[in-house]
Amino acid sequence: MEVQNLKIDEIKPYENNPRNNLDAVDATANSIKEFGWQQPIVVDKDMVIIAGHTRYLAAKKLGYDTVPVVVASNLSDEQVRAYRLADNKTGELAEWDLVQLDEELESILNIDMEDYGFDLDEFDMEDEDYSISSDEDNHTTNTTKHVKMCGYDIEITDEEERKLKSFIEKYVDENGVTFGLISELMSHVS
């Protein structure tokens, strides 16, 4: 693999690119500014982008005259089309381990990760998207408990709270993370 620095005007986007990259351009531009070019744009023998449309748009936004490029001249036209799709799809198949991600984000103190598309409130395991609270009724000794989850405020009994906590603890013990917990809960709903 040979990386070449080419004038940005020598390469061109694929006109039928099925990927809408516009929402990722700012984060990608921020990444290039902070970390430099760590991944080249891949083009075919005709200098049409196979992989790296977002990096290309970010470079344009940043006013770059040249960009690092790999020319994949060894691929057939069908392989180019397939690789263009596969490069994007394979990234979608990976999932975050939210506990480890939260730990990683908490350990980054001097770089604003929101510049790269992370919504830190979304990954904060202590946020109010899931919490259990109770309100004491002044006229009785009953306690009303509420679970806040996914924007809903759900009243639950003490027994339901105990079962929910037990289920979560068991799930985390078996899986090591909370990722997938909602899918598992949904599988128990008929």
Short mmCIF file of C-alpha atoms in Angstrom, two decimals:
data_model
loop_
_atom_site.label_atom_id
_atom_site.label_comp_id
_atom_site.label_asym_id
_atom_site.label_seq_id
_atom_site.Cartn_x
_atom_site.Cartn_y
_atom_site.Cartn_z
CA MET A 1 0.00 0.00 0.00
CA GLU A 2 1.47 3.28 -1.10
CA VAL A 3 0.14 6.53 0.33
CA GLN A 4 0.49 9.51 -2.00
CA ASN A 5 -0.20 13.17 -1.32
CA LEU A 6 -2.43 14.34 -4.16
CA LYS A 7 -4.08 17.64 -4.92
CA ILE A 8 -7.61 17.50 -3.59
CA ASP A 9 -8.94 18.59 -6.98
CA GLU A 10 -7.40 15.47 -8.58
CA ILE A 11 -9.83 13.18 -6.74
CA LYS A 12 -13.58 13.23 -6.98
CA PRO A 13 -16.46 11.94 -4.90
CA TYR A 14 -18.49 9.00 -6.15
CA GLU A 15 -21.62 10.60 -7.59
CA ASN A 16 -23.89 7.73 -6.47
CA ASN A 17 -22.53 7.55 -2.93
CA PRO A 18 -25.41 6.02 -0.91
CA ARG A 19 -24.00 7.37 2.35
CA ASN A 20 -25.11 10.77 3.66
CA ASN A 21 -21.95 12.08 5.32
CA LEU A 22 -22.89 15.70 6.00
CA ASP A 23 -23.60 15.28 9.72
CA ALA A 24 -20.12 13.82 10.27
CA VAL A 25 -18.09 16.48 8.44
CA ASP A 26 -17.56 18.85 11.39
CA ALA A 27 -16.52 16.04 13.76
CA THR A 28 -14.16 14.64 11.11
CA ALA A 29 -12.66 18.08 10.48
CA ASN A 30 -12.12 18.46 14.24
CA SER A 31 -10.46 15.05 14.32
CA ILE A 32 -8.10 15.94 11.46
CA LYS A 33 -7.20 19.24 13.16
CA GLU A 34 -6.50 17.54 16.50
CA PHE A 35 -4.89 14.28 15.40
CA GLY A 36 -3.71 14.96 11.84
CA TRP A 37 -4.23 12.64 8.90
CA GLN A 38 -4.09 9.10 10.26
CA GLN A 39 -6.18 7.43 7.58
CA PRO A 40 -5.86 8.15 3.85
CA ILE A 41 -8.66 8.48 1.34
CA VAL A 42 -8.98 5.40 -0.89
CA VAL A 43 -9.72 5.98 -4.59
CA ASP A 44 -10.11 3.75 -7.63
CA LYS A 45 -7.93 3.85 -10.76
CA ASP A 46 -10.05 6.76 -12.08
CA MET A 47 -9.44 8.79 -8.87
CA VAL A 48 -13.04 8.37 -7.70
CA ILE A 49 -13.40 7.98 -3.94
CA ILE A 50 -14.08 4.48 -2.66
CA ALA A 51 -13.63 5.15 1.06
CA GLY A 52 -13.15 8.52 2.68
CA HIS A 53 -15.94 10.77 1.43
CA THR A 54 -16.29 12.36 4.87
CA ARG A 55 -12.53 12.94 5.15
CA TYR A 56 -12.62 14.49 1.66
CA LEU A 57 -15.45 16.88 2.67
CA ALA A 58 -13.66 17.71 5.93
CA ALA A 59 -10.44 18.48 4.03
CA LYS A 60 -12.39 20.76 1.68
CA LYS A 61 -13.93 22.52 4.68
CA LEU A 62 -10.48 22.97 6.24
CA GLY A 63 -9.14 24.39 2.98
CA TYR A 64 -6.57 21.64 2.36
CA ASP A 65 -4.89 21.67 -1.06
CA THR A 66 -3.48 18.14 -0.78
CA VAL A 67 -4.68 14.99 0.95
CA PRO A 68 -3.17 11.53 1.57
CA VAL A 69 -4.56 9.01 -0.90
CA VAL A 70 -4.23 5.30 -1.62
CA VAL A 71 -5.04 4.28 -5.19
CA ALA A 72 -6.69 0.83 -5.15
CA SER A 73 -5.88 0.06 -8.78
CA ASN A 74 -5.85 -3.69 -8.06
CA LEU A 75 -9.65 -3.85 -7.54
CA SER A 76 -12.14 -4.71 -10.28
CA ASP A 77 -15.13 -2.39 -10.85
CA GLU A 78 -17.35 -4.82 -8.95
CA GLN A 79 -14.88 -5.01 -6.06
CA VAL A 80 -14.75 -1.21 -5.93
CA ARG A 81 -18.54 -1.03 -5.61
CA ALA A 82 -18.57 -3.79 -2.99
CA TYR A 83 -15.69 -2.29 -0.97
CA ARG A 84 -17.34 1.14 -1.02
CA LEU A 85 -20.39 -0.38 0.70
CA ALA A 86 -18.51 -2.83 2.92
CA ASP A 87 -16.21 -0.12 4.31
CA ASN A 88 -19.20 1.75 5.69
CA LYS A 89 -21.32 -1.24 6.69
CA THR A 90 -18.67 -3.03 8.73
CA GLY A 91 -18.36 0.00 11.01
CA GLU A 92 -22.08 -0.14 11.71
CA LEU A 93 -21.83 -3.74 12.91
CA ALA A 94 -19.60 -2.89 15.86
CA GLU A 95 -21.22 -1.91 19.15
CA TRP A 96 -19.96 0.11 22.09
CA ASP A 97 -19.33 -1.49 25.46
CA LEU A 98 -20.99 1.41 27.29
CA VAL A 99 -19.30 0.78 30.63
CA GLN A 100 -15.82 0.75 29.08
CA LEU A 101 -16.70 3.68 26.82
CA ASP A 102 -17.84 5.68 29.84
CA GLU A 103 -14.54 4.87 31.60
CA GLU A 104 -12.54 5.91 28.50
CA LEU A 105 -14.45 9.16 28.12
CA GLU A 106 -13.99 9.97 31.82
CA SER A 107 -10.22 9.46 31.47
CA ILE A 108 -9.92 12.04 28.66
CA LEU A 109 -9.62 15.31 30.54
CA ASN A 110 -8.05 17.80 28.12
CA ILE A 111 -9.80 17.00 24.86
CA ASP A 112 -13.48 17.84 24.31
CA MET A 113 -14.88 14.61 22.89
CA GLU A 114 -18.11 16.36 21.94
CA ASP A 115 -16.05 17.87 19.09
CA TYR A 116 -15.97 14.34 17.61
CA GLY A 117 -19.67 13.60 17.89
CA PHE A 118 -19.86 12.16 21.41
CA ASP A 119 -22.79 13.33 23.50
CA LEU A 120 -21.27 12.89 26.95
CA ASP A 121 -24.68 12.93 28.63
CA GLU A 122 -25.73 10.00 26.44
CA PHE A 123 -22.92 7.80 27.78
CA ASP A 124 -22.98 8.93 31.42
CA MET A 125 -24.09 5.87 33.33
CA GLU A 126 -25.15 8.10 36.23
CA ASP A 127 -27.55 10.30 34.24
CA GLU A 128 -31.28 10.55 34.83
CA ASP A 129 -32.37 8.45 31.84
CA TYR A 130 -32.50 5.60 34.31
CA SER A 131 -33.07 6.24 37.98
CA ILE A 132 -35.27 5.04 40.79
CA SER A 133 -36.72 7.54 43.21
CA SER A 134 -39.45 7.50 45.83
CA ASP A 135 -41.98 10.04 47.06
CA GLU A 136 -43.37 9.67 50.56
CA ASP A 137 -47.06 10.47 50.84
CA ASN A 138 -47.45 12.65 53.93
CA HIS A 139 -50.87 11.15 54.74
CA THR A 140 -49.95 7.47 54.58
CA THR A 141 -46.97 5.25 55.13
CA ASN A 142 -47.02 4.07 51.47
CA THR A 143 -44.08 4.86 49.25
CA THR A 144 -44.53 5.43 45.54
CA LYS A 145 -41.45 4.53 43.51
CA HIS A 146 -40.70 5.78 40.04
CA VAL A 147 -38.35 4.44 37.39
CA LYS A 148 -37.20 7.02 34.86
CA MET A 149 -36.22 5.22 31.70
CA CYS A 150 -36.06 6.40 28.10
CA GLY A 151 -38.03 9.54 28.91
CA TYR A 152 -40.82 7.72 30.78
CA ASP A 153 -41.67 8.08 34.45
CA ILE A 154 -42.99 4.66 35.47
CA GLU A 155 -44.52 3.94 38.88
CA ILE A 156 -43.41 0.63 40.36
CA THR A 157 -44.01 -1.32 43.55
CA ASP A 158 -41.32 -2.29 46.02
CA GLU A 159 -41.50 -5.87 44.70
CA GLU A 160 -41.11 -4.68 41.09
CA GLU A 161 -38.12 -2.57 42.09
CA ARG A 162 -36.52 -5.54 43.83
CA LYS A 163 -37.07 -7.77 40.77
CA LEU A 164 -35.75 -5.11 38.39
CA LYS A 165 -32.60 -4.54 40.44
CA SER A 166 -32.07 -8.29 40.74
CA PHE A 167 -32.53 -8.73 36.99
CA ILE A 168 -30.03 -5.94 36.21
CA GLU A 169 -27.47 -7.31 38.67
CA LYS A 170 -27.80 -10.81 37.21
CA TYR A 171 -27.51 -9.48 33.66
CA VAL A 172 -24.38 -7.46 34.47
CA ASP A 173 -22.83 -10.41 36.33
CA GLU A 174 -23.39 -12.66 33.31
CA ASN A 175 -22.45 -10.15 30.60
CA GLY A 176 -20.11 -7.72 32.32
CA VAL A 177 -21.95 -4.74 30.80
CA THR A 178 -25.40 -3.21 30.61
CA PHE A 179 -25.32 -3.03 26.81
CA GLY A 180 -28.15 -5.18 25.46
CA LEU A 181 -30.08 -4.99 28.72
CA ILE A 182 -33.10 -3.33 27.14
CA SER A 183 -33.23 -5.96 24.39
CA GLU A 184 -33.16 -8.65 27.08
CA LEU A 185 -35.94 -6.92 29.03
CA MET A 186 -38.01 -6.61 25.86
CA SER A 187 -37.64 -10.35 25.19
CA HIS A 188 -39.55 -11.00 28.42
CA VAL A 189 -42.49 -8.84 27.34
CA SER A 190 -45.19 -10.74 25.49
#
